[in-house]
Amino acid sequence: KAGVTQTPRYLIKTRGQQVTLSCSPISGHRSVSWYQQTPGQGLQFLFEYFSETQRNKGNFPGRFSGRQFSNSRSEMNVSTLELGDSALYLCASSYGGPDTQYFGPGTRLTVL
Amino acid sequence: SQQGEEDPQALSIQEGENATMNCSYKTSINNLQWYRQNSGRGLVHLILIRSNEREKHSGRLRVTLDTSKKSSSLLITASRAADTASYFCATDPGGQNFVFGPGTRLSVLP
C-alpha cells in the first residue's frame, strides 16, 4: 500500500497570508490527524477527522481549521499567518484512531 | 509537565551498546506507542503496547509497560549508527487523541 502523502513538502509564506496543506491517507484509513511540530513546543495535536467529521480538537486558535473529504483526504488551513506558525506540519492516518498511526513526511512551513 | 515525558532528553552511546529510554505519563491510558523520527522527517511507528500488556518485542526493540508506575521503557539492543534519531512515546489519555512527549535524542557513534 502507498504511504501517507502530504503536499506540498515545503512552503514559504509571509505574515498575514493563508495556507492550505493537503494529506492523503493510506487507502482504507478513515481517520486523519494533524500535528504541529516546533523545536520549542514539540509535537502538538491540532485535530482529528473521521468520516468527514472533526472528532477531536487540540488547543489551537480558530485560525487553524481543517476538513476531510469523502475519500478521506484531508486539508488543513491556516489563515492570517503569524511568524510562530513556522513549523513542520505532520498528518497521520489510521483505521479509526487512536490506534497505530502512520505519518506522512510532513510539510515544512516557513512564515517570513 | 506533559502527559508523556521521555527520559533522558539526550543519549549518546557507541555502536553495539544497548540504549534505554523511559517514558512517564500521568493519567490512565489504553495504549502507548513508540515512534522514531529522523531529523526533520515524518515519524515512523515502532511498537504499540496496550494497557493490559507488560512487554512486547520487535526485532532489536523491547518495550515494557508498567501501568502501576505509569511508565514505559524502550530498549534498543546492539545499536547501530542508523538508530540515530529522536524517539517519542505517545499516550492516549482518556482514549482520545495521542499526546506525544518531547522525545529523546539518541546518537549512536560509530
Coordinates of N, CA and C in Angstrom, one line a residue:
Chain A
K1 N 0.8 -1.2 0.0 CA 0.0 0.0 0.0 C 0.9 1.2 0.0
A2 N 0.4 2.3 -0.7 CA 1.1 3.5 -0.6 C 1.0 4.1 0.7
G3 N 2.0 4.9 1.1 CA 2.0 5.5 2.5 C 1.2 6.8 2.4
V4 N 1.3 7.5 3.6 CA 0.6 8.8 3.7 C 1.4 9.8 2.9
T5 N 0.7 10.6 2.1 CA 1.4 11.6 1.3 C 0.9 13.0 1.8
Q6 N 1.8 13.9 1.7 CA 1.5 15.3 2.1 C 2.0 16.2 1.0
T7 N 1.2 17.2 0.7 CA 1.7 18.2 -0.3 C 1.3 19.6 0.2
P8 N 2.1 20.6 -0.1 CA 3.4 20.5 -0.6 C 4.4 20.1 0.5
R9 N 5.6 19.8 0.1 CA 6.6 19.4 1.1 C 7.2 20.6 1.8
Y10 N 7.3 21.7 1.1 CA 7.9 22.9 1.6 C 7.1 24.1 1.1
L11 N 7.0 25.1 2.0 CA 6.1 26.2 1.7 C 6.7 27.4 2.4
I12 N 6.8 28.5 1.7 CA 7.2 29.8 2.3 C 6.1 30.8 2.1
K13 N 5.7 31.4 3.2 CA 4.6 32.4 3.1 C 5.0 33.6 3.9
T14 N 4.3 34.7 3.8 CA 4.6 35.9 4.6 C 3.4 36.1 5.6
R15 N 3.7 36.9 6.6 CA 2.7 37.1 7.6 C 1.4 37.7 7.0
G16 N 0.3 37.2 7.5 CA -1.0 37.7 7.1 C -1.6 36.8 6.0
Q17 N -0.8 36.1 5.3 CA -1.3 35.2 4.2 C -2.0 34.0 4.8
Q18 N -2.6 33.2 4.0 CA -3.2 32.0 4.4 C -2.6 30.8 3.6
V19 N -2.7 29.6 4.2 CA -2.1 28.5 3.5 C -3.0 27.3 3.7
T20 N -3.0 26.4 2.7 CA -3.7 25.1 2.7 C -2.8 24.0 2.5
L21 N -2.8 23.0 3.4 CA -1.9 21.9 3.3 C -2.8 20.6 3.1
S22 N -2.3 19.7 2.3 CA -3.1 18.5 1.9 C -2.5 17.2 2.4
C23 N -3.3 16.3 2.7 CA -2.9 15.0 3.2 C -3.7 13.9 2.6
S24 N -3.1 12.9 2.0 CA -3.8 11.8 1.5 C -3.4 10.5 2.4
P25 N -4.4 10.0 3.0 CA -4.1 8.9 3.9 C -3.9 7.6 3.2
I26 N -3.5 6.6 3.9 CA -3.3 5.2 3.4 C -4.7 4.7 3.0
S27 N -4.8 4.0 1.9 CA -6.0 3.5 1.4 C -6.7 2.7 2.5
G28 N -8.0 3.0 2.7 CA -8.8 2.2 3.7 C -8.8 2.9 5.1
H29 N -7.9 3.8 5.3 CA -7.9 4.6 6.6 C -8.9 5.7 6.6
R30 N -9.7 5.8 7.6 CA -10.7 6.7 7.7 C -10.4 7.9 8.7
S31 N -9.4 7.7 9.5 CA -9.1 8.8 10.4 C -7.8 9.5 10.0
V32 N -7.8 10.8 10.0 CA -6.7 11.6 9.7 C -6.5 12.6 10.9
S33 N -5.3 12.6 11.4 CA -4.9 13.6 12.5 C -3.8 14.5 12.0
W34 N -3.9 15.7 12.5 CA -2.8 16.7 12.1 C -2.1 17.1 13.4
Y35 N -0.8 17.3 13.2 CA 0.1 17.7 14.3 C 1.0 18.9 13.8
Q36 N 1.3 19.7 14.8 CA 2.3 20.8 14.5 C 3.6 20.4 15.3
Q37 N 4.7 20.5 14.7 CA 6.0 20.2 15.4 C 6.9 21.4 15.3
T38 N 7.3 21.9 16.5 CA 8.2 23.0 16.6 C 9.3 22.7 17.6
P39 N 10.5 23.3 17.5 CA 11.5 23.0 18.4 C 11.2 23.3 19.9
G40 N 10.4 24.4 20.0 CA 10.0 24.8 21.4 C 8.9 24.0 22.0
Q41 N 7.9 23.7 21.2 CA 6.7 23.1 21.8 C 6.6 21.6 21.5
G42 N 7.5 21.1 20.6 CA 7.4 19.7 20.3 C 6.2 19.4 19.4
L43 N 5.7 18.1 19.5 CA 4.6 17.7 18.7 C 3.3 18.0 19.4
Q44 N 2.5 18.8 18.7 CA 1.2 19.2 19.4 C 0.1 18.8 18.4
F45 N -1.0 18.2 19.0 CA -2.1 17.7 18.3 C -3.0 18.9 17.9
L46 N -3.3 19.0 16.6 CA -4.2 20.0 16.1 C -5.7 19.6 16.1
F47 N -6.0 18.5 15.3 CA -7.3 18.0 15.2 C -7.3 16.6 14.5
E48 N -8.4 15.9 14.7 CA -8.6 14.6 14.0 C -9.9 14.6 13.3
Y49 N -9.9 14.1 12.1 CA -11.1 13.9 11.4 C -11.4 12.4 11.1
F50 N -12.6 12.0 11.2 CA -13.0 10.7 11.0 C -14.4 10.7 10.2
S51 N -14.4 10.1 9.0 CA -15.6 10.1 8.2 C -16.1 11.5 8.0
E52 N -15.3 12.4 7.6 CA -15.6 13.8 7.3 C -16.1 14.6 8.5
T53 N -15.9 14.1 9.7 CA -16.3 14.9 10.9 C -15.1 15.1 11.8
Q54 N -15.1 16.3 12.3 CA -14.0 16.6 13.3 C -14.3 15.9 14.6
R55 N -13.5 15.0 15.0 CA -13.8 14.2 16.2 C -13.1 14.7 17.4
N56 N -11.9 15.2 17.3 CA -11.1 15.8 18.4 C -10.4 17.0 17.9
K57 N -10.2 17.9 18.9 CA -9.5 19.2 18.5 C -8.6 19.5 19.6
G58 N -7.4 20.0 19.2 CA -6.4 20.4 20.2 C -6.6 21.9 20.6
N59 N -5.6 22.4 21.3 CA -5.8 23.7 21.8 C -5.1 24.7 20.9
F60 N -5.7 25.0 19.8 CA -5.1 25.9 18.8 C -6.2 27.0 18.5
P61 N -5.8 28.2 18.1 CA -6.8 29.2 17.8 C -7.6 28.9 16.5
G62 N -8.7 29.6 16.4 CA -9.6 29.3 15.3 C -9.0 29.6 13.9
R63 N -7.8 30.2 13.9 CA -7.1 30.4 12.6 C -6.8 29.0 11.9
F64 N -6.7 28.0 12.7 CA -6.4 26.7 12.3 C -7.7 25.9 12.0
S65 N -7.9 25.5 10.9 CA -9.1 24.7 10.6 C -8.7 23.6 9.6
G66 N -9.7 22.7 9.5 CA -9.4 21.5 8.6 C -10.7 21.0 8.1
R67 N -10.6 20.1 7.2 CA -11.8 19.3 6.7 C -11.3 18.0 6.1
Q68 N -12.3 17.1 5.9 CA -12.0 15.8 5.4 C -13.0 15.6 4.3
F69 N -12.6 15.0 3.2 CA -13.5 14.7 2.1 C -13.9 13.3 2.1
S70 N -14.9 13.0 1.3 CA -15.5 11.6 1.3 C -14.5 10.5 1.0
N71 N -13.4 10.9 0.3 CA -12.4 9.9 0.0 C -11.3 9.8 1.1
S72 N -11.6 10.4 2.2 CA -10.7 10.5 3.4 C -9.5 11.5 3.3
R73 N -9.3 12.0 2.1 CA -8.3 13.0 2.0 C -8.6 14.2 2.9
S74 N -7.6 14.8 3.5 CA -7.9 15.9 4.4 C -7.0 17.1 4.0
E75 N -7.5 18.3 4.4 CA -6.8 19.5 4.2 C -6.8 20.3 5.5
M76 N -5.8 21.0 5.8 CA -5.8 21.9 6.9 C -5.5 23.3 6.4
N77 N -6.1 24.3 7.0 CA -5.9 25.7 6.5 C -5.5 26.5 7.7
V78 N -4.6 27.4 7.5 CA -4.2 28.4 8.5 C -4.3 29.8 7.9
S79 N -5.2 30.6 8.5 CA -5.4 31.9 8.0 C -4.6 32.9 8.8
T80 N -4.4 34.1 8.2 CA -3.7 35.2 8.9 C -2.4 34.7 9.6
L81 N -1.5 34.2 8.7 CA -0.3 33.5 9.3 C 0.5 34.4 10.2
E82 N 1.1 33.8 11.2 CA 2.0 34.5 12.1 C 3.4 33.9 12.1
L83 N 4.4 34.6 12.5 CA 5.7 34.0 12.5 C 5.8 32.7 13.2
G84 N 5.1 32.7 14.3 CA 5.1 31.5 15.2 C 4.4 30.3 14.6
D85 N 3.8 30.4 13.4 CA 3.2 29.3 12.7 C 4.2 28.5 11.9
S86 N 5.4 29.0 11.8 CA 6.5 28.3 11.2 C 6.7 27.0 11.9
A87 N 6.6 25.9 11.2 CA 6.7 24.6 11.8 C 6.7 23.5 10.8
L88 N 6.9 22.3 11.3 CA 6.7 21.1 10.4 C 5.3 20.6 10.8
Y89 N 4.4 20.5 9.7 CA 3.0 20.0 9.9 C 3.0 18.6 9.4
L90 N 2.6 17.7 10.4 CA 2.5 16.3 10.1 C 1.1 15.8 10.1
C91 N 0.7 15.0 9.2 CA -0.5 14.3 9.3 C -0.3 12.8 9.4
A92 N -1.3 12.2 10.1 CA -1.2 10.8 10.3 C -2.5 10.1 10.1
S93 N -2.5 8.9 9.5 CA -3.8 8.2 9.3 C -3.8 6.9 10.0
S94 N -5.0 6.5 10.3 CA -5.2 5.2 10.9 C -6.6 4.7 10.5
Y95 N -6.9 3.5 10.9 CA -8.2 2.9 10.5 C -9.3 3.6 11.2
G96 N -9.1 3.9 12.5 CA -10.2 4.5 13.3 C -9.7 5.3 14.5
G97 N -8.4 5.6 14.5 CA -7.7 6.2 15.7 C -8.4 6.0 17.0
P98 N -7.9 6.1 18.1 CA -6.5 6.1 18.4 C -5.9 4.7 18.4
D99 N -5.2 4.4 17.4 CA -4.6 3.1 17.2 C -3.3 3.4 16.4
T100 N -2.6 2.5 15.9 CA -1.4 2.8 15.2 C -1.6 3.8 14.2
Q101 N -0.8 4.9 14.3 CA -0.9 6.0 13.3 C 0.3 5.9 12.4
Y102 N 0.0 6.2 11.1 CA 1.1 6.2 10.1 C 1.2 7.6 9.6
F103 N 2.4 8.1 9.8 CA 2.7 9.5 9.5 C 3.2 9.7 8.1
G104 N 2.8 10.9 7.6 CA 3.4 11.4 6.3 C 4.7 12.1 6.6
P105 N 5.4 12.5 5.5 CA 6.7 13.1 5.6 C 6.7 14.5 6.2
G106 N 5.5 15.1 6.2 CA 5.3 16.5 6.7 C 5.4 17.6 5.7
T107 N 4.9 18.7 6.0 CA 5.0 19.9 5.2 C 5.8 20.9 6.1
R108 N 6.9 21.4 5.6 CA 7.7 22.4 6.3 C 7.2 23.8 5.9
L109 N 6.6 24.5 6.8 CA 6.0 25.8 6.5 C 6.9 26.9 7.2
T110 N 7.4 27.8 6.4 CA 8.2 28.9 6.9 C 7.4 30.2 6.7
V111 N 7.2 31.0 7.7 CA 6.5 32.2 7.6 C 7.5 33.4 7.8
L112 N 7.5 34.2 6.8 CA 8.5 35.3 6.9 C 7.8 36.7 7.2
Chain B
S1 N 4.1 19.6 33.8 CA 4.8 18.7 32.9 C 3.8 18.1 32.0
Q2 N 4.2 17.4 30.9 CA 3.3 16.9 29.9 C 2.8 15.6 30.3
Q3 N 1.8 15.1 29.6 CA 1.2 13.8 29.8 C 2.3 12.7 29.6
G4 N 3.1 12.8 28.6 CA 4.1 11.9 28.4 C 5.5 12.6 28.3
E5 N 6.4 12.1 29.1 CA 7.7 12.7 29.1 C 8.8 11.6 29.0
E6 N 9.7 11.8 28.0 CA 10.8 10.8 27.8 C 12.0 11.2 28.7
D7 N 12.7 10.3 29.0 CA 13.9 10.5 29.8 C 15.0 9.4 29.4
P8 N 16.2 9.8 29.1 CA 16.7 11.2 29.2 C 16.3 12.0 28.0
Q9 N 16.6 13.3 28.0 CA 16.4 14.1 26.8 C 17.3 13.8 25.7
A10 N 18.5 13.4 26.0 CA 19.5 13.1 25.0 C 20.4 12.0 25.5
L11 N 20.8 11.1 24.6 CA 21.6 9.9 25.0 C 22.6 9.7 23.9
S12 N 23.8 9.5 24.3 CA 24.9 9.2 23.3 C 25.6 7.9 23.7
I13 N 25.7 7.0 22.7 CA 26.3 5.7 23.0 C 27.1 5.3 21.8
Q14 N 27.9 4.2 22.0 CA 28.7 3.6 21.0 C 27.9 2.5 20.3
E15 N 28.3 2.4 19.0 CA 27.6 1.3 18.2 C 27.9 -0.1 19.0
G16 N 26.8 -0.9 19.0 CA 26.9 -2.2 19.6 C 26.4 -2.1 21.1
E17 N 26.3 -1.0 21.6 CA 25.8 -0.9 23.0 C 24.2 -0.9 23.0
N18 N 23.7 -1.1 24.1 CA 22.2 -1.0 24.2 C 21.8 0.4 24.7
A19 N 20.6 0.8 24.2 CA 20.1 2.1 24.5 C 18.7 1.9 25.2
T20 N 18.6 2.6 26.3 CA 17.3 2.5 27.1 C 16.7 3.9 27.2
M21 N 15.5 4.1 26.9 CA 14.7 5.3 27.0 C 13.5 5.0 27.8
N22 N 13.1 6.0 28.6 CA 12.0 5.8 29.5 C 10.9 6.9 29.2
C23 N 9.7 6.5 29.5 CA 8.5 7.4 29.3 C 7.7 7.3 30.5
S24 N 7.3 8.5 31.0 CA 6.4 8.5 32.2 C 5.2 9.3 31.7
Y25 N 4.0 8.9 32.3 CA 2.8 9.6 31.9 C 1.9 9.8 33.2
K26 N 0.9 10.6 33.1 CA 0.2 11.0 34.3 C -1.2 10.3 34.4
T27 N -2.0 10.2 33.4 CA -3.3 9.6 33.5 C -3.4 8.3 32.9
S28 N -4.4 7.5 33.2 CA -4.6 6.2 32.7 C -4.7 6.2 31.2
I29 N -4.3 5.1 30.6 CA -4.2 5.1 29.1 C -4.8 3.8 28.6
N30 N -5.1 3.7 27.3 CA -5.5 2.5 26.7 C -4.3 1.9 26.0
N31 N -3.5 2.7 25.3 CA -2.4 2.3 24.5 C -1.2 3.3 24.7
L32 N 0.0 2.7 24.5 CA 1.2 3.6 24.5 C 2.0 3.2 23.2
Q33 N 2.4 4.1 22.5 CA 3.2 3.8 21.3 C 4.6 4.5 21.4
W34 N 5.5 3.9 20.7 CA 6.8 4.5 20.5 C 7.0 4.8 19.0
Y35 N 7.6 5.9 18.7 CA 7.9 6.3 17.3 C 9.3 6.8 17.2
R36 N 9.9 6.7 16.0 CA 11.2 7.2 15.7 C 11.1 8.3 14.7
Q37 N 11.9 9.4 14.8 CA 11.9 10.4 13.8 C 13.3 10.8 13.5
N38 N 13.7 10.6 12.2 CA 15.0 11.0 11.7 C 14.8 12.5 11.5
S39 N 15.9 13.2 11.6 CA 15.9 14.7 11.6 C 15.0 15.3 10.6
G40 N 14.0 16.1 11.1 CA 13.1 16.8 10.2 C 12.2 16.1 9.3
R41 N 12.0 14.8 9.6 CA 11.2 14.0 8.7 C 10.0 13.4 9.5
G42 N 9.2 12.7 8.8 CA 8.0 12.1 9.4 C 8.3 11.1 10.5
L43 N 7.3 10.7 11.3 CA 7.5 9.7 12.4 C 7.3 8.3 11.8
V44 N 8.1 7.4 12.3 CA 7.9 6.0 12.0 C 7.5 5.2 13.2
H45 N 6.4 4.5 13.0 CA 5.8 3.8 14.1 C 6.7 2.6 14.5
L46 N 7.0 2.4 15.7 CA 7.9 1.3 16.2 C 7.1 0.2 16.8
I47 N 6.4 0.5 17.9 CA 5.6 -0.5 18.6 C 4.4 0.1 19.3
L48 N 3.3 -0.6 19.4 CA 2.2 -0.2 20.2 C 2.0 -1.2 21.3
I49 N 1.9 -0.8 22.5 CA 1.6 -1.7 23.6 C 0.4 -1.3 24.3
R50 N -0.5 -2.3 24.5 CA -1.8 -2.0 25.1 C -1.7 -2.0 26.7
S51 N -2.6 -1.4 27.3 CA -2.5 -1.3 28.8 C -2.6 -2.6 29.5
N52 N -3.1 -3.7 28.9 CA -3.1 -5.0 29.5 C -1.9 -5.8 29.1
E53 N -0.9 -5.2 28.5 CA 0.3 -5.9 28.1 C 1.5 -5.4 28.9
R54 N 2.4 -6.2 29.2 CA 3.5 -5.8 30.0 C 4.8 -5.7 29.2
E55 N 4.9 -6.5 28.2 CA 6.2 -6.4 27.4 C 5.9 -6.8 25.9
K56 N 6.6 -6.2 25.0 CA 6.5 -6.5 23.6 C 7.9 -6.4 23.0
H57 N 8.1 -7.3 22.0 CA 9.3 -7.3 21.3 C 9.1 -7.1 19.8
S58 N 10.1 -6.4 19.1 CA 10.0 -6.3 17.7 C 11.5 -6.2 17.2
G59 N 12.0 -7.3 16.7 CA 13.4 -7.2 16.3 C 14.3 -6.9 17.4
R60 N 15.1 -5.8 17.3 CA 16.0 -5.4 18.3 C 15.4 -4.5 19.4
L61 N 14.1 -4.3 19.3 CA 13.4 -3.4 20.2 C 12.6 -4.2 21.2
R62 N 12.7 -3.7 22.5 CA 11.9 -4.3 23.5 C 11.2 -3.2 24.3
V63 N 9.9 -3.3 24.4 CA 9.1 -2.3 25.2 C 8.5 -2.9 26.4
T64 N 8.6 -2.2 27.5 CA 7.8 -2.7 28.7 C 6.9 -1.6 29.1
L65 N 5.8 -2.0 29.8 CA 4.8 -1.1 30.3 C 4.5 -1.4 31.7
D66 N 4.6 -0.5 32.6 CA 4.2 -0.7 34.0 C 3.1 0.3 34.3
T67 N 1.8 -0.1 34.2 CA 0.7 0.8 34.4 C 0.6 1.3 35.9
S68 N 1.1 0.5 36.8 CA 1.1 0.9 38.2 C 2.0 2.1 38.5
K69 N 3.1 2.1 37.7 CA 4.0 3.3 37.9 C 3.8 4.3 36.8
K70 N 2.9 4.0 35.9 CA 2.7 4.9 34.7 C 4.0 5.2 34.0
S71 N 4.6 4.1 33.6 CA 5.9 4.3 32.9 C 6.1 3.2 31.9
S72 N 6.9 3.5 30.9 CA 7.3 2.6 29.8 C 8.7 2.8 29.5
S73 N 9.3 1.7 29.0 CA 10.7 1.8 28.6 C 10.9 1.2 27.2
L74 N 11.8 1.8 26.4 CA 12.1 1.3 25.1 C 13.6 0.9 25.2
L75 N 13.9 -0.3 24.9 CA 15.3 -0.8 24.8 C 15.6 -1.2 23.4
I76 N 16.7 -0.6 22.9 CA 17.3 -0.9 21.6 C 18.6 -1.7 21.8
T77 N 18.6 -2.9 21.4 CA 19.8 -3.7 21.7 C 20.8 -3.6 20.5
A78 N 22.0 -3.8 20.7 CA 23.1 -3.8 19.7 C 22.9 -2.7 18.7
S79 N 22.9 -1.5 19.2 CA 22.6 -0.3 18.4 C 23.5 -0.1 17.3
R80 N 23.0 0.6 16.3 CA 23.7 0.9 15.0 C 23.7 2.4 14.8
A81 N 24.6 2.8 13.9 CA 24.6 4.3 13.6 C 23.2 4.7 13.0
A82 N 22.6 3.8 12.3 CA 21.3 4.1 11.7 C 20.2 4.3 12.7
D83 N 20.4 3.9 14.0 CA 19.4 4.1 15.0 C 19.4 5.6 15.5
T84 N 20.4 6.4 15.1 CA 20.5 7.8 15.5 C 19.2 8.5 15.0
A85 N 18.4 9.0 16.0 CA 17.1 9.6 15.7 C 16.6 10.1 17.0
S86 N 15.4 10.8 16.9 CA 14.7 11.1 18.1 C 13.6 10.1 18.3
Y87 N 13.3 9.7 19.6 CA 12.4 8.7 19.9 C 11.3 9.3 20.8
F88 N 10.0 9.1 20.4 CA 8.9 9.7 21.1 C 8.0 8.6 21.6
C89 N 7.4 8.8 22.8 CA 6.3 8.0 23.3 C 5.1 8.8 23.1
A90 N 4.0 8.1 22.8 CA 2.7 8.7 22.6 C 1.7 7.9 23.4
T91 N 0.9 8.6 24.2 CA -0.2 8.0 25.0 C -1.5 8.6 24.6
D92 N -2.6 7.8 24.9 CA -3.9 8.3 24.6 C -4.8 8.4 25.9
P93 N -4.5 9.5 26.6 CA -5.3 9.7 27.8 C -6.8 9.8 27.6
G94 N -7.5 9.1 28.2 CA -9.0 9.1 28.0 C -9.4 8.4 26.7
G95 N -8.5 7.7 26.1 CA -8.8 7.0 24.8 C -9.0 7.9 23.7
Q96 N -8.6 9.2 23.8 CA -8.8 10.1 22.7 C -7.6 10.2 21.9
N97 N -7.3 11.4 21.4 CA -6.1 11.5 20.5 C -4.8 11.2 21.3
F98 N -3.8 10.9 20.5 CA -2.5 10.7 21.1 C -1.7 11.9 21.5
V99 N -1.1 11.9 22.7 CA -0.3 13.0 23.1 C 1.2 12.6 23.1
F100 N 2.0 13.3 22.5 CA 3.4 13.0 22.4 C 4.3 13.7 23.4
G101 N 5.3 13.0 23.9 CA 6.3 13.6 24.8 C 7.3 14.4 24.0
P102 N 8.2 15.1 24.7 CA 9.2 15.9 24.0 C 10.3 15.1 23.3
G103 N 10.4 13.8 23.6 CA 11.4 13.0 22.8 C 12.7 12.8 23.5
T104 N 13.4 11.8 23.1 CA 14.8 11.5 23.5 C 15.6 11.5 22.2
R105 N 16.7 12.3 22.2 CA 17.6 12.3 21.0 C 18.7 11.3 21.3
L106 N 18.7 10.3 20.4 CA 19.7 9.3 20.5 C 20.8 9.4 19.5
S107 N 22.0 9.4 19.9 CA 23.1 9.5 19.0 C 23.9 8.2 19.2
V108 N 24.1 7.5 18.1 CA 24.9 6.3 18.1 C 26.2 6.5 17.4
L109 N 27.3 6.5 18.1 CA 28.6 6.8 17.5 C 29.3 5.6 16.9
P110 N 29.8 5.7 15.7 CA 30.5 4.5 15.1 C 31.8 4.2 15.8

